[in-house]
PDB file of C-alpha atoms in Angstrom:
ATOM      1  CA  UNK A  18      -0.077  -0.195  -0.147  1.00  0.00           C
ATOM      2  CA  UNK A  19       1.484   3.650  -1.153  1.00  0.00           C
ATOM      3  CA  UNK A  20       1.981   6.232   1.547  1.00  0.00           C
ATOM      4  CA  UNK A  21      -0.801   8.264  -0.117  1.00  0.00           C
ATOM      5  CA  UNK A  22      -3.368   5.306   0.216  1.00  0.00           C
ATOM      6  CA  UNK A  23      -2.173   4.633   3.697  1.00  0.00           C
ATOM      7  CA  UNK A  24      -2.925   8.668   4.662  1.00  0.00           C
ATOM      8  CA  UNK A  25      -6.266   8.521   2.631  1.00  0.00           C
ATOM      9  CA  UNK A  26      -7.446   5.469   4.806  1.00  0.00           C
ATOM     10  CA  UNK A  27      -6.210   6.979   7.993  1.00  0.00           C
ATOM     11  CA  UNK A  28      -7.994   9.828   7.207  1.00  0.00           C
ATOM     12  CA  UNK A  29     -11.242   8.494   6.390  1.00  0.00           C
ATOM     13  CA  UNK A  30     -10.966   6.026   9.561  1.00  0.00           C
ATOM     14  CA  UNK A  31     -10.422   9.475  11.438  1.00  0.00           C
ATOM     15  CA  UNK A  32     -13.811  10.693   9.663  1.00  0.00           C
ATOM     16  CA  UNK A  33     -15.638   7.364  10.391  1.00  0.00           C
ATOM     17  CA  UNK A  34     -14.955   8.070  14.212  1.00  0.00           C
ATOM     18  CA  UNK A  35     -15.943  11.677  14.232  1.00  0.00           C
ATOM     19  CA  UNK A  36     -20.009  11.533  14.649  1.00  0.00           C
ATOM     20  CA  UNK A  37     -20.368  14.747  12.555  1.00  0.00           C
ATOM     21  CA  UNK A  38     -18.400  13.338   9.641  1.00  0.00           C
ATOM     22  CA  UNK A  39     -19.460   9.428  10.287  1.00  0.00           C
ATOM     23  CA  UNK A  40     -22.501   9.296   7.888  1.00  0.00           C
ATOM     24  CA  UNK A  41     -20.587  11.064   4.714  1.00  0.00           C
ATOM     25  CA  UNK A  42     -17.308   8.769   5.249  1.00  0.00           C
ATOM     26  CA  UNK A  43     -19.239   5.910   5.444  1.00  0.00           C
ATOM     27  CA  UNK A  44     -20.873   6.602   2.527  1.00  0.00           C
ATOM     28  CA  UNK A  45     -17.351   7.037   0.764  1.00  0.00           C
ATOM     29  CA  UNK A  46     -16.606   3.493   2.188  1.00  0.00           C
ATOM     30  CA  UNK A  47     -19.542   2.298   0.420  1.00  0.00           C
ATOM     31  CA  UNK A  48     -18.213   3.858  -2.814  1.00  0.00           C
ATOM     32  CA  UNK A  49     -14.607   2.505  -2.687  1.00  0.00           C
ATOM     33  CA  UNK A  50     -15.648  -0.771  -1.713  1.00  0.00           C
ATOM     34  CA  UNK A  51     -19.034  -1.926  -3.278  1.00  0.00           C
ATOM     35  CA  UNK A  52     -17.350  -2.992  -6.576  1.00  0.00           C
ATOM     36  CA  UNK A  53     -14.342  -5.045  -4.882  1.00  0.00           C
ATOM     37  CA  UNK A  54     -16.556  -6.447  -2.331  1.00  0.00           C
ATOM     38  CA  UNK A  55     -19.554  -7.522  -4.834  1.00  0.00           C
ATOM     39  CA  UNK A  56     -17.149  -9.392  -6.921  1.00  0.00           C
ATOM     40  CA  UNK A  57     -15.730 -11.540  -4.129  1.00  0.00           C
ATOM     41  CA  UNK A  58     -19.162 -12.074  -2.938  1.00  0.00           C
ATOM     42  CA  UNK A  59     -20.082 -12.970  -6.491  1.00  0.00           C
ATOM     43  CA  UNK A  60     -17.226 -15.395  -7.131  1.00  0.00           C
ATOM     44  CA  UNK A  61     -18.320 -17.340  -3.871  1.00  0.00           C
ATOM     45  CA  UNK A  62     -22.357 -17.431  -4.160  1.00  0.00           C
ATOM     46  CA  UNK A  63     -22.604 -17.072  -8.127  1.00  0.00           C
ATOM     47  CA  UNK A  64     -25.836 -15.369  -7.868  1.00  0.00           C
ATOM     48  CA  UNK A  65     -26.450 -11.673  -8.530  1.00  0.00           C
ATOM     49  CA  UNK A  66     -29.127 -10.957  -6.387  1.00  0.00           C
ATOM     50  CA  UNK A  67     -27.540 -12.783  -3.635  1.00  0.00           C
ATOM     51  CA  UNK A  68     -24.678 -11.388  -4.086  1.00  0.00           C
ATOM     52  CA  UNK A  69     -26.282  -7.879  -3.771  1.00  0.00           C
ATOM     53  CA  UNK A  70     -28.010  -8.869  -0.714  1.00  0.00           C
ATOM     54  CA  UNK A  71     -24.834 -10.159   0.898  1.00  0.00           C
ATOM     55  CA  UNK A  72     -22.861  -6.962  -0.069  1.00  0.00           C
ATOM     56  CA  UNK A  73     -25.705  -4.902   1.514  1.00  0.00           C
ATOM     57  CA  UNK A  74     -25.687  -7.230   4.706  1.00  0.00           C
ATOM     58  CA  UNK A  75     -21.764  -6.477   4.790  1.00  0.00           C
ATOM     59  CA  UNK A  76     -22.328  -2.845   4.691  1.00  0.00           C
ATOM     60  CA  UNK A  77     -25.118  -2.798   7.351  1.00  0.00           C
ATOM     61  CA  UNK A  78     -22.815  -5.103   9.767  1.00  0.00           C
ATOM     62  CA  UNK A  79     -19.964  -3.164   9.101  1.00  0.00           C
ATOM     63  CA  UNK A  80     -22.049  -0.008   9.935  1.00  0.00           C
ATOM     64  CA  UNK A  81     -23.445  -1.518  13.252  1.00  0.00           C
ATOM     65  CA  UNK A  82     -20.101  -2.236  14.290  1.00  0.00           C
ATOM     66  CA  UNK A  83     -18.278   0.425  13.187  1.00  0.00           C
ATOM     67  CA  UNK A  84     -17.657   1.711  16.907  1.00  0.00           C
ATOM     68  CA  UNK A  85     -15.793  -1.492  17.196  1.00  0.00           C
ATOM     69  CA  UNK A  86     -13.499  -1.051  14.163  1.00  0.00           C
ATOM     70  CA  UNK A  87     -10.402   0.329  16.206  1.00  0.00           C
ATOM     71  CA  UNK A  88      -8.209   0.702  13.132  1.00  0.00           C
ATOM     72  CA  UNK A  89      -5.898  -2.194  13.591  1.00  0.00           C
ATOM     73  CA  UNK A  90      -6.513  -3.487  10.419  1.00  0.00           C
ATOM     74  CA  UNK A  91      -6.752  -1.995   7.344  1.00  0.00           C
ATOM     75  CA  UNK A  92     -10.399  -0.865   6.655  1.00  0.00           C
ATOM     76  CA  UNK A  93     -10.340  -2.963   3.391  1.00  0.00           C
ATOM     77  CA  UNK A  94      -9.297  -5.936   5.663  1.00  0.00           C
ATOM     78  CA  UNK A  95     -12.607  -5.563   7.812  1.00  0.00           C
ATOM     79  CA  UNK A  96     -14.643  -5.371   5.233  1.00  0.00           C
ATOM     80  CA  UNK A  97     -13.468  -8.478   3.725  1.00  0.00           C
ATOM     81  CA  UNK A  98     -13.586 -10.582   6.552  1.00  0.00           C
ATOM     82  CA  UNK A  99     -17.368  -9.282   7.253  1.00  0.00           C
ATOM     83  CA  UNK A 100     -18.130 -10.139   3.275  1.00  0.00           C
ATOM     84  CA  UNK A 101     -16.348 -13.467   3.561  1.00  0.00           C
ATOM     85  CA  UNK A 102     -18.151 -14.735   6.785  1.00  0.00           C
ATOM     86  CA  UNK A 103     -21.423 -13.284   5.141  1.00  0.00           C
ATOM     87  CA  UNK A 104     -20.438 -15.685   2.086  1.00  0.00           C
ATOM     88  CA  UNK A 105     -19.962 -18.478   3.858  1.00  0.00           C
ATOM     89  CA  UNK A 106     -23.012 -18.027   6.106  1.00  0.00           C
ATOM     90  CA  UNK A 107     -24.730 -18.116   3.198  1.00  0.00           C
ATOM     91  CA  UNK A 108     -23.525 -20.919   1.435  1.00  0.00           C
ATOM     92  CA  UNK A 109     -24.102 -23.053   4.861  1.00  0.00           C
ATOM     93  CA  UNK A 110     -27.699 -21.728   5.534  1.00  0.00           C
ATOM     94  CA  UNK A 111     -28.463 -22.680   1.798  1.00  0.00           C
ATOM     95  CA  UNK A 112     -26.600 -26.197   2.215  1.00  0.00           C
ATOM     96  CA  UNK A 113     -28.839 -26.744   5.367  1.00  0.00           C
ATOM     97  CA  UNK A 114     -31.683 -25.226   3.950  1.00  0.00           C
ATOM     98  CA  UNK A 115     -31.827 -27.428   0.801  1.00  0.00           C
ATOM     99  CA  UNK A 116     -30.424 -30.511   2.525  1.00  0.00           C
ATOM    100  CA  UNK A 117     -27.294 -30.652   0.212  1.00  0.00           C
ATOM    101  CA  UNK A 118     -23.966 -31.721   0.724  1.00  0.00           C
ATOM    102  CA  UNK A 119     -21.132 -29.603  -0.387  1.00  0.00           C
ATOM    103  CA  UNK A 120     -20.623 -31.792  -3.728  1.00  0.00           C
ATOM    104  CA  UNK A 121     -24.227 -30.947  -4.309  1.00  0.00           C
ATOM    105  CA  UNK A 122     -23.780 -27.233  -3.738  1.00  0.00           C
ATOM    106  CA  UNK A 123     -20.709 -27.043  -6.086  1.00  0.00           C
ATOM    107  CA  UNK A 124     -22.651 -28.780  -8.558  1.00  0.00           C
ATOM    108  CA  UNK A 125     -25.699 -26.374  -8.212  1.00  0.00           C
ATOM    109  CA  UNK A 126     -23.190 -23.135  -8.220  1.00  0.00           C
ATOM    110  CA  UNK A 127     -21.487 -24.755 -11.536  1.00  0.00           C
ATOM    111  CA  UNK A 128     -25.081 -24.953 -13.053  1.00  0.00           C
ATOM    112  CA  UNK A 129     -25.694 -21.095 -12.194  1.00  0.00           C
ATOM    113  CA  UNK A 130     -22.351 -20.273 -14.386  1.00  0.00           C
ATOM    114  CA  UNK A 131     -24.080 -21.913 -17.365  1.00  0.00           C
ATOM    115  CA  UNK A 132     -27.614 -19.858 -16.470  1.00  0.00           C
ATOM    116  CA  UNK A 133     -25.722 -16.696 -15.640  1.00  0.00           C
ATOM    117  CA  UNK A 134     -27.536 -14.030 -17.670  1.00  0.00           C
ATOM    118  CA  UNK A 135     -24.940 -11.398 -16.530  1.00  0.00           C
ATOM    119  CA  UNK A 136     -21.886 -13.465 -17.427  1.00  0.00           C
ATOM    120  CA  UNK A 137     -21.094 -12.420 -21.108  1.00  0.00           C
ATOM    121  CA  UNK A 138     -17.611 -14.502 -21.294  1.00  0.00           C
ATOM    122  CA  UNK A 139     -16.396 -16.847 -23.573  1.00  0.00           C
ATOM    123  CA  UNK A 140     -15.957 -20.614 -22.921  1.00  0.00           C
ATOM    124  CA  UNK A 141     -12.581 -20.492 -21.074  1.00  0.00           C
ATOM    125  CA  UNK A 142     -13.853 -17.948 -18.918  1.00  0.00           C
ATOM    126  CA  UNK A 143     -16.918 -20.121 -18.026  1.00  0.00           C
ATOM    127  CA  UNK A 144     -14.529 -23.245 -17.880  1.00  0.00           C
ATOM    128  CA  UNK A 145     -12.231 -21.446 -15.567  1.00  0.00           C
ATOM    129  CA  UNK A 146     -15.556 -20.498 -12.987  1.00  0.00           C
ATOM    130  CA  UNK A 147     -16.583 -23.909 -12.999  1.00  0.00           C
ATOM    131  CA  UNK A 148     -12.895 -25.241 -12.176  1.00  0.00           C
ATOM    132  CA  UNK A 149     -12.872 -22.630  -9.372  1.00  0.00           C
ATOM    133  CA  UNK A 150     -16.197 -23.853  -8.336  1.00  0.00           C
ATOM    134  CA  UNK A 151     -14.886 -27.473  -7.827  1.00  0.00           C
ATOM    135  CA  UNK A 152     -12.904 -26.147  -4.833  1.00  0.00           C
ATOM    136  CA  UNK A 153     -13.458 -26.531  -1.231  1.00  0.00           C
ATOM    137  CA  UNK A 154     -14.884 -23.027  -0.053  1.00  0.00           C
ATOM    138  CA  UNK A 155     -11.590 -21.922   1.779  1.00  0.00           C
ATOM    139  CA  UNK A 156      -9.453 -22.667  -0.811  1.00  0.00           C
ATOM    140  CA  UNK A 157     -11.921 -21.043  -3.351  1.00  0.00           C
ATOM    141  CA  UNK A 158     -11.687 -18.004  -1.332  1.00  0.00           C
ATOM    142  CA  UNK A 159      -7.678 -17.788  -1.454  1.00  0.00           C
ATOM    143  CA  UNK A 160      -7.636 -18.410  -4.762  1.00  0.00           C
ATOM    144  CA  UNK A 161     -10.012 -15.903  -5.766  1.00  0.00           C
ATOM    145  CA  UNK A 162      -8.612 -13.233  -3.549  1.00  0.00           C
ATOM    146  CA  UNK A 163      -4.823 -14.151  -4.560  1.00  0.00           C
ATOM    147  CA  UNK A 164      -5.802 -14.444  -8.656  1.00  0.00           C
ATOM    148  CA  UNK A 165      -8.739 -12.283  -8.913  1.00  0.00           C
ATOM    149  CA  UNK A 166      -8.298  -9.301  -6.331  1.00  0.00           C
ATOM    150  CA  UNK A 167      -4.527  -9.854  -6.691  1.00  0.00           C
ATOM    151  CA  UNK A 168      -3.990  -9.562  -2.707  1.00  0.00           C
ATOM    152  CA  UNK A 169      -0.848 -10.213  -1.182  1.00  0.00           C
ATOM    153  CA  UNK A 170      -0.875 -13.619   1.156  1.00  0.00           C
ATOM    154  CA  UNK A 171      -0.298 -10.929   4.370  1.00  0.00           C
ATOM    155  CA  UNK A 172      -3.599  -9.474   3.735  1.00  0.00           C
ATOM    156  CA  UNK A 173      -5.598 -12.816   2.839  1.00  0.00           C
ATOM    157  CA  UNK A 174      -3.746 -13.701   6.099  1.00  0.00           C
ATOM    158  CA  UNK A 175      -5.454 -10.876   8.038  1.00  0.00           C
ATOM    159  CA  UNK A 176      -8.965 -11.661   6.764  1.00  0.00           C
ATOM    160  CA  UNK A 177      -9.046 -15.269   6.847  1.00  0.00           C
ATOM    161  CA  UNK A 178      -6.681 -15.944  10.046  1.00  0.00           C
ATOM    162  CA  UNK A 179      -4.401 -18.175   8.375  1.00  0.00           C
ATOM    163  CA  UNK A 180      -0.727 -18.518   7.772  1.00  0.00           C
ATOM    164  CA  UNK A 181       1.020 -17.136   5.200  1.00  0.00           C
ATOM    165  CA  UNK A 182       2.496 -20.673   4.555  1.00  0.00           C
ATOM    166  CA  UNK A 183      -0.679 -22.614   4.781  1.00  0.00           C
ATOM    167  CA  UNK A 184      -2.296 -19.932   2.175  1.00  0.00           C
ATOM    168  CA  UNK A 185       0.949 -20.468  -0.205  1.00  0.00           C
ATOM    169  CA  UNK A 186       0.064 -24.117  -0.219  1.00  0.00           C
ATOM    170  CA  UNK A 187      -3.627 -23.621  -0.613  1.00  0.00           C
ATOM    171  CA  UNK A 188      -2.930 -21.343  -3.471  1.00  0.00           C
ATOM    172  CA  UNK A 189      -0.527 -23.946  -4.973  1.00  0.00           C
ATOM    173  CA  UNK A 190      -3.033 -26.934  -4.764  1.00  0.00           C
ATOM    174  CA  UNK A 191      -5.816 -24.885  -5.813  1.00  0.00           C
ATOM    175  CA  UNK A 192      -4.023 -23.953  -9.146  1.00  0.00           C
ATOM    176  CA  UNK A 193      -3.219 -27.519  -9.720  1.00  0.00           C
ATOM    177  CA  UNK A 194      -6.791 -28.576  -9.274  1.00  0.00           C
ATOM    178  CA  UNK A 195      -8.206 -25.563 -11.584  1.00  0.00           C
ATOM    179  CA  UNK A 196      -5.493 -26.980 -14.290  1.00  0.00           C
ATOM    180  CA  UNK A 197      -6.795 -30.650 -14.103  1.00  0.00           C
ATOM    181  CA  UNK A 198     -10.355 -29.584 -14.095  1.00  0.00           C
ATOM    182  CA  UNK A 199      -9.549 -27.476 -17.318  1.00  0.00           C
ATOM    183  CA  UNK A 200      -7.449 -30.171 -18.859  1.00  0.00           C
ATOM    184  CA  UNK A 201     -10.287 -32.921 -18.363  1.00  0.00           C
ATOM    185  CA  UNK A 202     -13.168 -30.781 -19.498  1.00  0.00           C
ATOM    186  CA  UNK A 203     -11.923 -28.856 -22.682  1.00  0.00           C
TER     187      UNK A 203
END
């Protein structure tokens, strides 16, 4: 993170802690983080409407818990942590609601890729999305954050509470699984 970005985030956090500036500052948080958080959530749940709902839940939880944000972690890290937890909770709730196994849920999510009217990618992109969905949830999170969001392992470590070494191993395994899937489905 550049010195300018750190300064901007420090200023934003300061404004979030000021009662007179809090509401406007939170509007800026929403503007800055809506798109990256939406994409992270969407890659986990696949459905546009569900992703939008979870994004709203993420911001509502952030707003409700703003007083507990001490600034020890980066603001984006804190928001990603909330979004990841919302996504995992949603997926677990859906599995329970439909009495699905993890494998059944992965198949259902893969079918959603094919039926997604918001997706305009080519066959290779569709294949990549399906391959990512075959990964276990935590491995999928690691892959998405590293590959799509280009996060550093240290930041992913803060979000997921996992060691950098374990994350590197998880990412490596994910890449191998994705390569195998793509080779077998071309």
